[in-house]
Coordinates of C-alpha atoms in Angstrom, one line a residue:
M340 CA 178.8 115.6 -53.4
S341 CA 178.7 119.0 -51.4
G342 CA 175.8 121.5 -52.0
F343 CA 176.0 120.9 -55.8
F344 CA 173.4 123.5 -57.8
Y345 CA 173.8 122.7 -60.9
R346 CA 170.9 123.5 -63.7
L347 CA 169.2 121.7 -65.9
K348 CA 169.8 122.8 -69.8
P349 CA 167.1 123.5 -72.1
E350 CA 167.1 120.6 -73.9
D351 CA 166.6 118.3 -70.8
F352 CA 163.1 119.6 -70.8
R353 CA 162.5 118.0 -74.3
L354 CA 165.0 114.6 -73.9
R355 CA 162.1 112.4 -76.2
S356 CA 162.4 115.8 -79.2
K357 CA 165.9 116.3 -79.4
F358 CA 167.3 111.7 -78.7
G359 CA 163.9 110.7 -79.5
E360 CA 162.2 106.7 -77.9
I361 CA 164.7 104.6 -75.8
D362 CA 163.5 100.4 -76.1
N363 CA 161.8 99.5 -72.5
A364 CA 161.8 103.5 -71.3
N365 CA 159.4 106.2 -70.6
V366 CA 161.2 109.1 -72.0
V367 CA 158.8 111.8 -72.0
D368 CA 159.0 116.3 -73.0
W369 CA 158.3 118.4 -69.5
P370 CA 155.0 120.1 -69.7
I371 CA 157.6 123.5 -69.4
S372 CA 160.5 124.6 -70.7
Y373 CA 163.7 125.8 -69.3
S374 CA 162.4 129.7 -69.4
D375 CA 159.6 128.4 -67.7
M376 CA 161.7 127.9 -64.6
E377 CA 164.7 129.9 -65.5
P378 CA 163.7 132.7 -62.7
Y379 CA 162.6 130.4 -60.2
Y380 CA 166.0 128.9 -60.6
T381 CA 167.4 132.5 -60.4
K382 CA 165.4 133.2 -56.8
A383 CA 166.4 130.0 -55.7
E384 CA 170.2 130.7 -56.4
T385 CA 169.6 133.7 -54.7
E386 CA 167.1 133.0 -51.6
V387 CA 169.5 129.8 -50.8
G388 CA 172.8 131.7 -51.2
I389 CA 174.9 130.0 -54.0
S390 CA 178.3 130.7 -54.6
G391 CA 180.1 129.9 -58.2
H392 CA 181.7 131.9 -60.9
A393 CA 179.1 131.2 -64.6
V394 CA 181.6 129.8 -66.9
E395 CA 180.5 130.2 -70.7
H396 CA 180.6 126.7 -72.4
K397 CA 179.2 125.4 -75.3
F398 CA 176.3 123.3 -73.6
S399 CA 175.7 126.4 -70.7
E400 CA 172.4 127.2 -70.0
P401 CA 170.8 130.8 -70.9
R402 CA 171.0 132.7 -67.5
S403 CA 168.9 136.2 -66.6
T404 CA 171.1 137.1 -64.5
K405 CA 175.1 137.5 -65.3
D406 CA 176.6 135.4 -62.7
F407 CA 176.0 133.7 -59.3
P408 CA 174.6 135.5 -56.3
Y409 CA 178.0 135.0 -54.3
P410 CA 181.8 134.4 -55.2
P411 CA 183.3 131.0 -55.4
T412 CA 184.5 129.3 -51.9
A413 CA 188.0 128.9 -51.6
E414 CA 189.8 126.6 -53.0
H415 CA 192.4 123.7 -53.0
P416 CA 195.9 124.5 -54.5
I417 CA 195.3 120.6 -56.8
V418 CA 192.9 123.4 -59.1
K419 CA 196.0 124.5 -60.7
K420 CA 197.2 121.2 -61.8
I421 CA 193.3 120.2 -63.0
D422 CA 192.6 123.3 -64.9
Q423 CA 196.4 123.1 -66.7
A424 CA 195.7 119.8 -67.7
C425 CA 192.1 120.4 -69.2
N426 CA 194.0 123.6 -71.2
E427 CA 196.5 120.8 -72.5
L428 CA 193.6 118.3 -73.6
N429 CA 191.2 121.0 -74.6
F430 CA 188.4 120.4 -72.1
R431 CA 186.4 123.3 -70.7
S432 CA 187.4 123.5 -66.8
L433 CA 184.0 125.0 -64.9
Q434 CA 183.9 126.1 -61.6
T435 CA 181.5 124.1 -59.4
P436 CA 177.9 126.1 -58.1
R437 CA 177.6 125.5 -54.9
A438 CA 174.9 126.0 -52.0
V439 CA 178.3 127.3 -49.7
L440 CA 178.0 131.0 -48.4
P441 CA 181.8 131.5 -48.8
Y442 CA 181.4 134.9 -46.0
A443 CA 178.2 135.3 -43.7
D444 CA 175.5 136.7 -44.6
K445 CA 171.7 135.4 -44.1
G446 CA 171.8 134.6 -40.6
R447 CA 174.3 132.1 -41.1
R448 CA 178.6 131.9 -40.6
G449 CA 180.6 131.5 -44.2
C450 CA 181.7 128.8 -44.6
E451 CA 184.6 127.3 -42.2
Y452 CA 186.3 124.3 -44.6
S453 CA 186.3 121.9 -41.6
G454 CA 186.3 119.2 -45.0
F455 CA 183.4 117.3 -43.5
C456 CA 181.1 119.1 -46.2
G457 CA 179.4 115.4 -48.3
S458 CA 178.3 113.3 -46.1
Y459 CA 178.1 116.0 -42.6
G460 CA 175.5 118.6 -41.9
C461 CA 176.8 121.7 -41.7
S462 CA 178.5 123.7 -38.2
S463 CA 178.4 126.6 -39.4
G464 CA 175.2 127.0 -41.4
A465 CA 176.9 127.9 -44.6
K466 CA 175.6 125.0 -46.6
G467 CA 172.2 125.6 -48.0
S468 CA 170.6 123.3 -46.7
S469 CA 166.4 123.5 -46.1
R470 CA 166.6 124.4 -42.5
A471 CA 169.7 126.5 -42.5
A472 CA 168.6 128.1 -45.7
L473 CA 165.0 128.6 -45.6
L474 CA 163.6 127.2 -42.5
N475 CA 165.4 129.4 -39.6
R476 CA 164.9 132.2 -41.7
A477 CA 160.9 131.1 -41.4
V478 CA 161.0 130.4 -38.0
V479 CA 162.2 134.1 -37.0
T480 CA 159.3 136.1 -38.7
G481 CA 156.4 134.0 -36.1
R482 CA 154.9 133.5 -38.6
C483 CA 156.2 129.7 -39.2
E484 CA 155.7 126.8 -36.4
I485 CA 157.8 123.8 -37.0
R486 CA 156.4 120.4 -35.1
P487 CA 159.6 117.9 -34.7
H488 CA 159.6 114.4 -34.4
A489 CA 155.5 114.6 -36.7
K490 CA 155.1 111.3 -38.6
V491 CA 152.3 112.2 -41.5
F492 CA 150.4 109.0 -42.4
H493 CA 147.5 110.7 -43.8
L494 CA 146.1 113.2 -45.8
E495 CA 142.3 114.0 -45.8
T496 CA 140.5 115.9 -48.8
N497 CA 137.1 117.3 -48.7
Q498 CA 134.1 117.1 -50.5
A499 CA 135.7 119.1 -53.8
G500 CA 138.4 117.1 -53.8
R501 CA 141.2 119.2 -52.5
V502 CA 143.5 118.9 -49.3
S503 CA 141.7 119.8 -46.0
A504 CA 144.1 118.3 -43.1
A505 CA 147.0 116.3 -42.9
H506 CA 146.9 113.6 -40.0
Y507 CA 150.2 112.7 -37.8
F508 CA 152.1 111.0 -35.0
D509 CA 153.1 113.1 -32.9
K510 CA 157.1 112.3 -30.5
E511 CA 154.5 110.4 -28.3
D512 CA 152.7 108.3 -31.5
N513 CA 149.4 110.4 -30.5
K514 CA 147.3 111.0 -33.5
Q515 CA 147.3 114.7 -34.2
K516 CA 145.3 116.3 -37.0
V517 CA 146.6 120.0 -38.7
T518 CA 144.3 122.0 -40.9
A519 CA 146.0 124.4 -43.8
G520 CA 144.4 125.7 -47.4
L521 CA 147.5 125.1 -49.3
F522 CA 149.9 122.4 -48.1
V523 CA 153.2 121.1 -50.2
V524 CA 154.4 117.4 -49.7
A525 CA 157.6 117.4 -50.0
C526 CA 159.2 114.1 -48.0
H527 CA 161.7 113.0 -51.4
A528 CA 160.3 110.2 -54.6
I529 CA 159.8 107.5 -52.1
D530 CA 158.0 108.5 -48.9
T531 CA 156.0 111.7 -51.1
S532 CA 154.8 108.6 -53.1
R533 CA 153.5 106.1 -50.7
L534 CA 151.6 109.5 -48.3
L535 CA 150.1 110.2 -51.8
L536 CA 149.2 106.4 -51.9
L537 CA 148.3 106.0 -49.0
S538 CA 145.3 109.4 -48.7
T539 CA 142.6 107.7 -50.5
G540 CA 139.3 109.7 -50.2
P541 CA 135.9 109.6 -52.2
K542 CA 137.9 111.2 -54.9
H543 CA 141.3 109.8 -54.8
P544 CA 139.9 105.8 -54.5
E545 CA 143.4 104.7 -55.7
G546 CA 145.4 107.5 -53.9
L547 CA 145.8 111.9 -53.8
G548 CA 146.3 112.7 -57.7
N549 CA 146.4 108.9 -58.4
Q550 CA 143.5 108.8 -61.0
H551 CA 145.8 108.1 -64.0
G552 CA 148.3 105.2 -62.0
Q553 CA 150.7 107.3 -62.1
V554 CA 152.0 108.0 -58.8
G555 CA 155.2 106.4 -57.6
K556 CA 155.8 105.3 -61.3
N557 CA 159.0 105.8 -63.4
L558 CA 160.8 106.0 -60.4
V559 CA 164.2 107.9 -61.2
F560 CA 167.5 108.8 -59.5
S561 CA 170.6 110.0 -60.3
A562 CA 172.7 107.2 -62.0
G563 CA 176.7 107.8 -62.7
S564 CA 179.9 106.4 -61.3
T565 CA 183.6 107.0 -60.0
G566 CA 186.9 106.7 -60.3
S567 CA 190.2 108.5 -58.7
G568 CA 194.2 109.1 -58.7
D569 CA 196.6 109.1 -55.7
F570 CA 199.3 111.8 -55.3
V571 CA 201.9 110.2 -53.6
Y572 CA 203.7 112.8 -51.6
S573 CA 207.4 110.7 -52.8
K574 CA 207.2 111.3 -56.5
L575 CA 206.7 114.9 -56.0
N576 CA 209.1 118.0 -55.0
K577 CA 208.7 119.5 -52.0
Q578 CA 206.0 122.7 -52.8
D579 CA 203.7 119.8 -54.8
A580 CA 204.0 117.7 -51.3
D581 CA 203.2 120.9 -49.3
L582 CA 200.4 122.0 -51.4
M583 CA 198.7 118.8 -51.4
K584 CA 198.5 118.4 -47.7
T585 CA 196.2 121.1 -47.6
R586 CA 193.2 120.4 -45.7
G587 CA 189.7 122.5 -46.0
P588 CA 189.3 123.9 -49.3
F589 CA 186.8 122.7 -51.6
V590 CA 187.7 121.4 -55.1
N591 CA 185.8 123.9 -57.3
R592 CA 185.9 122.3 -60.6
G593 CA 183.9 119.9 -63.1
L594 CA 183.2 119.1 -67.1
Q595 CA 180.2 118.9 -68.5
D596 CA 182.4 118.7 -72.4
W597 CA 180.2 115.5 -72.9
Y598 CA 177.0 116.8 -71.5
F599 CA 175.7 115.7 -75.4
I600 CA 177.6 113.5 -77.3
E601 CA 177.4 113.2 -81.1
D602 CA 180.1 110.5 -81.8
G603 CA 180.2 108.0 -84.4
R604 CA 181.2 105.2 -82.0
F605 CA 177.8 106.1 -80.8
D606 CA 174.2 105.1 -82.4
G607 CA 173.4 108.5 -83.1
K608 CA 173.2 111.1 -80.5
A609 CA 173.6 110.5 -76.8
K610 CA 172.8 112.0 -73.7
G611 CA 176.0 112.5 -71.5
G612 CA 176.0 114.1 -67.7
T613 CA 179.0 116.0 -65.3
I614 CA 181.6 114.8 -64.0
D615 CA 182.9 116.9 -60.6
F616 CA 186.5 116.6 -58.7
L617 CA 186.7 116.6 -55.4
L618 CA 189.2 115.5 -52.8
R619 CA 189.0 112.1 -50.6
H620 CA 186.5 112.6 -47.8
P621 CA 188.7 113.0 -44.4
N622 CA 186.4 110.9 -42.0
A623 CA 189.8 108.9 -41.0
I624 CA 187.3 106.1 -40.4
S625 CA 185.9 105.4 -43.7
R626 CA 189.6 106.1 -45.3
A627 CA 190.5 103.0 -43.7
S628 CA 187.8 101.3 -44.5
A629 CA 188.2 101.2 -48.0
Q630 CA 192.5 100.1 -47.7
K631 CA 191.2 96.7 -46.0
W632 CA 191.1 94.8 -49.2
D633 CA 193.5 94.0 -51.9
D634 CA 193.7 94.1 -55.4
N635 CA 192.1 91.1 -55.9
D636 CA 188.8 92.1 -53.4
K637 CA 190.9 89.6 -50.6
L638 CA 190.6 90.8 -47.4
V639 CA 194.5 92.2 -46.4
W640 CA 195.7 92.0 -42.2
G641 CA 198.8 92.3 -40.1
K642 CA 201.5 94.3 -41.7
V643 CA 200.6 94.3 -45.6
L644 CA 197.6 95.9 -44.0
Q645 CA 199.2 98.1 -41.4
D646 CA 201.3 99.7 -45.5
K647 CA 198.4 100.9 -46.5
L648 CA 197.3 102.5 -44.2
K649 CA 200.6 104.6 -43.7
L650 CA 200.7 105.3 -47.2
A651 CA 196.4 106.1 -47.1
M652 CA 196.8 108.5 -44.5
T653 CA 200.0 109.9 -44.7
E654 CA 201.9 109.5 -48.0
T655 CA 199.3 110.5 -50.6
Q656 CA 196.3 112.5 -51.5
T657 CA 193.2 111.4 -53.6
L658 CA 191.9 113.0 -56.4
R659 CA 188.2 112.0 -57.0
F660 CA 186.2 112.2 -59.2
E661 CA 181.9 111.3 -60.0
V662 CA 180.1 111.3 -63.2
F663 CA 176.3 112.1 -62.8
C664 CA 173.7 111.1 -65.7
D665 CA 170.4 110.5 -65.9
W666 CA 168.4 107.5 -65.0
L667 CA 166.2 106.3 -67.3
P668 CA 162.2 105.7 -66.4
T669 CA 160.6 102.3 -67.0
D670 CA 158.1 100.3 -65.5
D671 CA 160.4 98.3 -63.8
C672 CA 161.0 101.4 -61.2
F673 CA 158.5 102.4 -58.9
V674 CA 157.3 102.6 -55.7
S675 CA 153.9 100.9 -54.6
L676 CA 152.6 99.9 -50.5
D677 CA 153.3 96.5 -50.1
P678 CA 150.3 94.9 -49.0
K679 CA 151.6 92.8 -45.8
V680 CA 154.2 94.9 -44.6
K681 CA 153.7 97.5 -42.0
D682 CA 155.7 100.2 -40.2
K683 CA 156.0 100.6 -36.5
W684 CA 152.5 103.3 -36.9
G685 CA 150.5 100.1 -38.6
T686 CA 150.7 102.8 -42.0
P687 CA 151.7 100.1 -45.0
V688 CA 155.6 100.5 -46.4

């Protein structure tokens, strides 16, 4: 994933109403709607710097702006073949919205198309991480201080039950404290839950915000799958083979034809998801590592491995696809504090 920046659909905020109850899953409607969130999507797209082109399709979400703030990044020649195949199959090919600047703006350089976007930090600052897109600009104002190597272990609450201080370990493992009138906890689902559960107080005996026992419950991630196909240069004409060797530009293509499914082979309506296309990662080590198995999941050695490496590294281009769909919330997927195991600072993991 290289800065994918898709919006939810209005129906995603009311999945229980649309699809009904699901056995052993805790699917509920959100207490807010897409229309409540839409202005914030628009603001985030502007502040972070989202590139792409909003294409109308049968499941496209309403927008208050016609398009994304920035045009799409440069595209790999393979997109022409994807678009052609989609047209022949009557699928709607979509340009992928990305948190990647196509040109210099907001004090950041534009994308340099190194090919190492996914799984790596961005050397140019074009990719819209919170550091590149938000924190750097905040620091420049002189009103924002970043304290690196700080491990927050407890949120202190006052007599009213509101957070009044954050306690943390600094780089030298000394305990420190910072007070404020407003705190934002953004430590991913797992560590956010852990910190809230650790932050007990007179008004929060079971953990901060846990008066209903739901902190850490119904943990969800992104479910999905992946697949790939190889373009063998020797089986292509020279022009196509040369185009396939292009490195750097994105495969800005995805599909949402099956975002919601109404098919007689399913028991009623079903929630699908999003398919995105991408080329194999240029990291030589990961590409080589993927060649060490044969079709029967046996390790290969010697000339067999050598031939596989040559084919993968010099004679083919691999087009991959990733499928992203919902992870159902259940009672069996949760975060809790371990009663025995502690981290190096002595707090429960």
